[in-house]
XYZ file of N, CA, C and O in Angstrom:
512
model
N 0.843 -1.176 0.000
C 0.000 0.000 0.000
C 0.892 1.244 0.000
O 1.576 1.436 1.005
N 0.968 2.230 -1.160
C 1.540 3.564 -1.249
C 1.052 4.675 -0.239
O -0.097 4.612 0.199
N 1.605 5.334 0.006
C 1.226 6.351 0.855
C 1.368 7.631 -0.403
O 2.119 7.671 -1.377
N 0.537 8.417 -0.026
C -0.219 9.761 -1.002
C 0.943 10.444 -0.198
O 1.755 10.328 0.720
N 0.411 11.293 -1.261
C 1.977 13.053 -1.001
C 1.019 13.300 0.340
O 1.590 13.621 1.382
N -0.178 13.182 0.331
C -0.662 14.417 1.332
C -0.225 13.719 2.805
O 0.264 14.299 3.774
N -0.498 12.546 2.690
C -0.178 11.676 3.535
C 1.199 11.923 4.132
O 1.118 12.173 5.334
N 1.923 11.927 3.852
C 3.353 11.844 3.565
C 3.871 13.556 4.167
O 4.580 13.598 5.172
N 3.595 14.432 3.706
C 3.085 16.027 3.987
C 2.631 15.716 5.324
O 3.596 15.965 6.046
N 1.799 15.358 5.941
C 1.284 15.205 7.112
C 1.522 14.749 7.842
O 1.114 15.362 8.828
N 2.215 13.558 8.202
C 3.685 12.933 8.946
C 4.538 13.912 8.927
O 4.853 14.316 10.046
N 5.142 14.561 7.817
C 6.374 15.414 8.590
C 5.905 16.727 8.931
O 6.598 17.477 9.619
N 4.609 17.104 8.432
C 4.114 18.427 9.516
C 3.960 18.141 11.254
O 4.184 19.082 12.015
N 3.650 17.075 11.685
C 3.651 16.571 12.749
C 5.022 15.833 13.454
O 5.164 14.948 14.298
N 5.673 16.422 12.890
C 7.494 15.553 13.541
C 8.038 17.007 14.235
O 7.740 18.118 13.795
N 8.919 16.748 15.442
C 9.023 17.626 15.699
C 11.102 17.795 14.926
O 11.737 16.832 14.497
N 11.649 19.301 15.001
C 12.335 19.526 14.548
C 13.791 18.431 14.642
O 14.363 18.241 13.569
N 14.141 18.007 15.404
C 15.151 16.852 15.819
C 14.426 15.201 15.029
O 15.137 14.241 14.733
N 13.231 15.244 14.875
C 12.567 13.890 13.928
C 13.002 14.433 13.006
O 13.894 13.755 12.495
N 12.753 15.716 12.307
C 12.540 16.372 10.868
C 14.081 16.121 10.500
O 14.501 15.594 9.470
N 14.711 16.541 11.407
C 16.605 16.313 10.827
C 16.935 14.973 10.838
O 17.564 14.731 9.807
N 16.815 14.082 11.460
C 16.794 12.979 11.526
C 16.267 12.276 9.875
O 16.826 11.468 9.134
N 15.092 12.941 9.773
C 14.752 11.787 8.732
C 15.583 12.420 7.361
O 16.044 11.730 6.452
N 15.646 13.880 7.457
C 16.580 14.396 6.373
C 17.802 13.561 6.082
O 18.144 12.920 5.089
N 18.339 13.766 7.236
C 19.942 12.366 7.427
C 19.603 11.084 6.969
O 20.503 10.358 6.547
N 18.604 10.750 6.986
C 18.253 9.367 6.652
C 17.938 9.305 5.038
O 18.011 8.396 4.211
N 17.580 10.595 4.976
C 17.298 10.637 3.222
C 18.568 10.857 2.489
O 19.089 10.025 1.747
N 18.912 11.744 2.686
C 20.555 11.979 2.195
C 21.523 10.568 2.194
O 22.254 10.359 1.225
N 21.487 9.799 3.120
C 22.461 8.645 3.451
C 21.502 7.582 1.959
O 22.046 7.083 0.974
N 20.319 7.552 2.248
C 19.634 6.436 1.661
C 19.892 6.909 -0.328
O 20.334 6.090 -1.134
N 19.592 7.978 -0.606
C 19.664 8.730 -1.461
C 20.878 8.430 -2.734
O 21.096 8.029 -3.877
N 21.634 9.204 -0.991
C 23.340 9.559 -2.019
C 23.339 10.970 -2.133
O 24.329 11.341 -2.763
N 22.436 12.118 -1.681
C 22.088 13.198 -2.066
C 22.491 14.017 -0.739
O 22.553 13.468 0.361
N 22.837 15.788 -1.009
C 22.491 16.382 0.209
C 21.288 17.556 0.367
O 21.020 18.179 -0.660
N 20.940 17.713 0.950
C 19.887 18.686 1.280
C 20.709 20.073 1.014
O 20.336 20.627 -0.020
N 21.509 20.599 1.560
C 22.225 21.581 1.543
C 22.507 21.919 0.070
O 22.650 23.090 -0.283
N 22.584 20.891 -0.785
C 22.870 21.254 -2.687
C 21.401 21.664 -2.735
O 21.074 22.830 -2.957
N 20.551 20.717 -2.530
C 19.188 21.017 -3.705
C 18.616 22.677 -3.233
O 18.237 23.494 -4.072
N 18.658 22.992 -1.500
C 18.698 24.177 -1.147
C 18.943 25.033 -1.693
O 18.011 25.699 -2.145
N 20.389 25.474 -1.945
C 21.517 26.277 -2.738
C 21.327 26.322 -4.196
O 21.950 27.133 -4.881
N 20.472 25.465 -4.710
C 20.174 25.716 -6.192
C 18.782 26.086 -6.221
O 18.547 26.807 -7.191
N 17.507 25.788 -5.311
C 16.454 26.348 -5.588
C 16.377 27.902 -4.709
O 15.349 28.556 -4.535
N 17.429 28.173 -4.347
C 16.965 29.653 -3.518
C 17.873 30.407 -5.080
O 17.364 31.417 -5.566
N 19.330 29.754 -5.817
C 19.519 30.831 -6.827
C 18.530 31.429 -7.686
O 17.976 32.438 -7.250
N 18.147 30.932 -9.014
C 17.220 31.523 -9.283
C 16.203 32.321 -8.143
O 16.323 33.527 -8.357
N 15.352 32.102 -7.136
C 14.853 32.923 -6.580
C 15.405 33.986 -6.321
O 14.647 34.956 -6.280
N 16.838 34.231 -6.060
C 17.270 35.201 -5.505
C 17.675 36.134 -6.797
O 17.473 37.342 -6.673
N 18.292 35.600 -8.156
C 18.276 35.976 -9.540
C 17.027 37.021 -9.335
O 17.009 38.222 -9.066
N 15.857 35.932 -9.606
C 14.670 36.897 -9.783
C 14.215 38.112 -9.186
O 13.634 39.037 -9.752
N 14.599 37.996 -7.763
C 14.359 39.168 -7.299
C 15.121 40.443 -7.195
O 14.691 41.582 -7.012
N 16.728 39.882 -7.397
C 17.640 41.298 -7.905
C 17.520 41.826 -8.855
O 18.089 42.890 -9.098
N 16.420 40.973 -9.989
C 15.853 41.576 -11.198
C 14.687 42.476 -11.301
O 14.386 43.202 -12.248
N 14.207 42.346 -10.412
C 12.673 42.726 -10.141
C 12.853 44.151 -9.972
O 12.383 44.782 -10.919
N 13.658 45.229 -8.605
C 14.016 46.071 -8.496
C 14.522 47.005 -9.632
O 13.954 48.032 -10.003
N 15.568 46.538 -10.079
C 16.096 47.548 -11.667
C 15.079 47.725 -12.254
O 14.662 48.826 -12.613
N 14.398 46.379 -12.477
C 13.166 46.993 -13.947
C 12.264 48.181 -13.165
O 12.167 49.259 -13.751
N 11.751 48.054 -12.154
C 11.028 48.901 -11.318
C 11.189 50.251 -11.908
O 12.336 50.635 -12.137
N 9.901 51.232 -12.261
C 9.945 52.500 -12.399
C 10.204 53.293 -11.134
O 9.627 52.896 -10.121
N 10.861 54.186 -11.059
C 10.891 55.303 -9.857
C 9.636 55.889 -10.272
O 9.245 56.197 -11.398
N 8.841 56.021 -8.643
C 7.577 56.721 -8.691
C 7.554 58.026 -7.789
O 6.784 58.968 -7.975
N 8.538 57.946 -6.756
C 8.254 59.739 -6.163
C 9.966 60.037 -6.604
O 10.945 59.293 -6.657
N 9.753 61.535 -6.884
C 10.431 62.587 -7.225
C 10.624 63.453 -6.501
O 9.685 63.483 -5.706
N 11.619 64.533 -6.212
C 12.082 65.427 -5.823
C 12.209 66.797 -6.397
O 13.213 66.884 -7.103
N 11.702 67.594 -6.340
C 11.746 68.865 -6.928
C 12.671 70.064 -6.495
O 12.376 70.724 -5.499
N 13.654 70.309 -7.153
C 14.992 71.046 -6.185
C 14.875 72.263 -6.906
O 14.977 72.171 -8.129
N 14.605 73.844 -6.206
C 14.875 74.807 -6.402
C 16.499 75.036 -6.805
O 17.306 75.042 -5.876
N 16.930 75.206 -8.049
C 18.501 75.264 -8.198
C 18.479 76.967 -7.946
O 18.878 77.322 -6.837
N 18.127 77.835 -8.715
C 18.516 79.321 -8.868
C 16.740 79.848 -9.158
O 16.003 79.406 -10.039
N 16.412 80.858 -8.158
C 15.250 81.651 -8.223
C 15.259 82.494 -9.249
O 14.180 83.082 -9.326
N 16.338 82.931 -10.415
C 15.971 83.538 -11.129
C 15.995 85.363 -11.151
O 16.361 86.046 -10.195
N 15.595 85.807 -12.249
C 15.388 87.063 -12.200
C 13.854 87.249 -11.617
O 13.875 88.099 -10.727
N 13.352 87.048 -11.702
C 11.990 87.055 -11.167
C 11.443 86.008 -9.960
O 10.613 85.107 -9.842
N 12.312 86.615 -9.251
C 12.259 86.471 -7.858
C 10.438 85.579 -7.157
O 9.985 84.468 -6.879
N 10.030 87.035 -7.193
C 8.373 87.229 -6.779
C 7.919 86.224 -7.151
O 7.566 85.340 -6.371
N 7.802 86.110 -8.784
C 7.001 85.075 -9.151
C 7.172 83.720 -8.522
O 6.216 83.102 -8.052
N 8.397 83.272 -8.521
C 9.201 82.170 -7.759
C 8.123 81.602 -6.453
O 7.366 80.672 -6.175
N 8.755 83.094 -5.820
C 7.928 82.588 -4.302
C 6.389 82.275 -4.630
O 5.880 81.360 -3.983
N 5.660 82.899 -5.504
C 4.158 82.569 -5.420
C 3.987 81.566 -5.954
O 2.880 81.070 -5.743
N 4.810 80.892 -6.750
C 4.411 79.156 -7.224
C 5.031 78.343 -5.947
O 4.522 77.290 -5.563
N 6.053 78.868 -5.393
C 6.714 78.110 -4.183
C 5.625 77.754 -3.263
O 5.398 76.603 -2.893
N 4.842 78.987 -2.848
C 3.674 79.383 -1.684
C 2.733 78.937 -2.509
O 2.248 78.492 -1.468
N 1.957 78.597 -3.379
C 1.022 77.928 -4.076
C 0.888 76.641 -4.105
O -0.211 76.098 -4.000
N 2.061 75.969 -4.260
C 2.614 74.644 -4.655
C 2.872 73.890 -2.846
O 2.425 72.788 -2.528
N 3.522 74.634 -2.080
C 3.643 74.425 -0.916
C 2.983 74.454 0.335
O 3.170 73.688 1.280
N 1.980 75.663 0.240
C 1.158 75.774 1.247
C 2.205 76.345 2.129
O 1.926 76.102 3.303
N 3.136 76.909 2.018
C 3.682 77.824 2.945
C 3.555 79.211 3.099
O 3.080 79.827 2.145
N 3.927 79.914 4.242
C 3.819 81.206 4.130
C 4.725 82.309 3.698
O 5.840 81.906 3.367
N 4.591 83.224 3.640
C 5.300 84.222 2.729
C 6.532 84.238 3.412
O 7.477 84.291 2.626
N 6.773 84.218 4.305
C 8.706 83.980 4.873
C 9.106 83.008 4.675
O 10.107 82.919 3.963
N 8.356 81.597 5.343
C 9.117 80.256 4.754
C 9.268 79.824 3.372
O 9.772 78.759 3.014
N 8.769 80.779 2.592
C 8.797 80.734 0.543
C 9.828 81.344 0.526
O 10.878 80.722 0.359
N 9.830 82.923 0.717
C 10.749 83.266 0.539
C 12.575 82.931 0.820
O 13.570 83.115 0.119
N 12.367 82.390 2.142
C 13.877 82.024 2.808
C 14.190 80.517 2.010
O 15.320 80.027 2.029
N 13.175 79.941 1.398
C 13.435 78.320 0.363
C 14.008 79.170 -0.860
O 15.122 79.047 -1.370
N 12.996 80.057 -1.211
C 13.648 80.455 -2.493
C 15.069 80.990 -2.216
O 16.011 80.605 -2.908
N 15.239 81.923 -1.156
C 16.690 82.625 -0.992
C 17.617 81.084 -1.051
O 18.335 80.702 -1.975
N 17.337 80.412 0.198
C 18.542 79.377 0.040
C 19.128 78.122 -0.781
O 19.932 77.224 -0.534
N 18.275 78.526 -1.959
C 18.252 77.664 -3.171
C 19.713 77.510 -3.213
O 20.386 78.349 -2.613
N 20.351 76.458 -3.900
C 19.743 74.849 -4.202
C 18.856 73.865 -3.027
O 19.233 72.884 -2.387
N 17.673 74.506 -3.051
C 16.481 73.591 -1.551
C 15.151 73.110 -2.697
O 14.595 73.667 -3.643
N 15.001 71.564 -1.903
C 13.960 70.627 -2.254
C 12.500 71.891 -1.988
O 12.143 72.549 -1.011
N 12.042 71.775 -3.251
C 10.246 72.589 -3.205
C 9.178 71.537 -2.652
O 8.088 71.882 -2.196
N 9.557 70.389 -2.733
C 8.424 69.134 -3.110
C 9.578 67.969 -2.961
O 10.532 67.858 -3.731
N 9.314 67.111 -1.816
C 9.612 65.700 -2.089
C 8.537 64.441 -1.875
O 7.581 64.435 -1.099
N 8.846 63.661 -2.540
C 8.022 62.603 -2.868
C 7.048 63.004 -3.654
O 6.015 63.252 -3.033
N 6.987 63.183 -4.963
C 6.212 63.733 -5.149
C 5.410 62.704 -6.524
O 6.224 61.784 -6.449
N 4.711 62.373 -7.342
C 4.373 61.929 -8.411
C 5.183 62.555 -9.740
O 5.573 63.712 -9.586
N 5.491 61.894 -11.080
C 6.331 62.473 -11.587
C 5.416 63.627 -12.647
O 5.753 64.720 -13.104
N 4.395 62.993 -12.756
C 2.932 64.297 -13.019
C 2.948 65.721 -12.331
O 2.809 66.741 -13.006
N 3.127 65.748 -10.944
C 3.236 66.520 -10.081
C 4.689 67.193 -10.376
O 4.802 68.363 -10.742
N 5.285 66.712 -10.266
C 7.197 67.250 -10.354
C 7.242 67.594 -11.879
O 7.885 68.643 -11.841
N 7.096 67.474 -12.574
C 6.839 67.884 -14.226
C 6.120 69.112 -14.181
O 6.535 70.157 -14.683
N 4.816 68.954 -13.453
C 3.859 70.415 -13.931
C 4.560 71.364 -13.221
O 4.848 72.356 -13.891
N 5.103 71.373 -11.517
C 5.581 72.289 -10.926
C 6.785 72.669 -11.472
O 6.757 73.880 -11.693
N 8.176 71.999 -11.891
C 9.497 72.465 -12.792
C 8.712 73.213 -13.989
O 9.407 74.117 -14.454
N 7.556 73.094 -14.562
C 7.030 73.512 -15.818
C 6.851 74.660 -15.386
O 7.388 75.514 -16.091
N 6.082 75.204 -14.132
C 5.532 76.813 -13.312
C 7.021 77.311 -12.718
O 6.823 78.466 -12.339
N 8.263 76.998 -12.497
C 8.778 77.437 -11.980
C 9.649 77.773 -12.851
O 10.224 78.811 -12.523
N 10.095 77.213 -14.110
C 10.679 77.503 -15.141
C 9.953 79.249 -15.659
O 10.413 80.386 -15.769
N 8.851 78.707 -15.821
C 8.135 79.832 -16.910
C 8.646 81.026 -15.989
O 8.863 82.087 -16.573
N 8.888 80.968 -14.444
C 9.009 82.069 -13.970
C 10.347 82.249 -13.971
O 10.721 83.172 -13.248
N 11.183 81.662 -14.553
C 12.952 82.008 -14.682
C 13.431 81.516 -13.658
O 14.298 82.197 -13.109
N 13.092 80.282 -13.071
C 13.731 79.692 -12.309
C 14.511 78.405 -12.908
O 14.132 77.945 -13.985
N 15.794 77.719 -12.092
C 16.231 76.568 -12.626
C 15.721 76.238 -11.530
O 15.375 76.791 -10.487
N 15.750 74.637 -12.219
C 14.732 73.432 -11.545
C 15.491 71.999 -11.939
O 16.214 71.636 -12.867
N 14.913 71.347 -10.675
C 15.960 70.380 -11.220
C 14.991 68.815 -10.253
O 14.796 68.571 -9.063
N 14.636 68.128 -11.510
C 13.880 67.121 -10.488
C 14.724 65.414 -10.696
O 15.069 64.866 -11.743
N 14.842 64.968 -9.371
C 15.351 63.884 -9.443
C 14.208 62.775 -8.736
O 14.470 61.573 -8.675
């Protein structure tokens, strides 16, 4: 009489960890095989795959860096204070101490339209 996988699955869910090594040793000896190889070859690929996974990945938040406010200062600060929700000193002292982040984390929709308003006002912009 064969015993089923599930069967089989269910005996060693019920062994405790010192049975479980035990019967490993017993498989390996009976075998000719080690546990430690077949391990080491089914985690490569897994691990392949997932150092792959990351690179392909799009970057999704952005950074929006005030480089130079420009000749037109004013305008600057009112897309700064528009875009930011800050008030008229904390705009102004971002714009003065430019090269400073306007927006981080931002969508690259979002970081596109704002470099687009801050340009038109003679500012450099710089989104990473």
């Amino acid at each position: 009489m064969a015993l089923t996988k599930e069967e089989i699955l269910d005996a060693i869910a019920s062994m405790s960890v010192l049975e479980l090594s035990e019967l490993i040793k017993a498989m390996e000896e009976k075998f000719g095989v080690s546990a430690a190889a077949a391990v080491a070859v089914a985690a490569a690929p897994a691990a392949g795959g997932a150092a792959a996974a990351p690179a392909a990945e799009e970057k999704t938040e952005f950074d929006v860096i005030l480089q130079e406010a420009g000749a037109k200062k004013v305008e600057v600060i009112k897309i700064v204070r528009a875009a930011t929700g800050l008030g008229l000193k904390e705009a102004k002292d971002l714009v003065d101490g430019a090269p400073k982040p306007v927006k981080e984390g931002v969508s690259k929709d979002e970081a596109e339209k704002l470099k687009k308003e801050l340009e038109a006002a003679g500012a450099k912009v710089e989104v990473k």
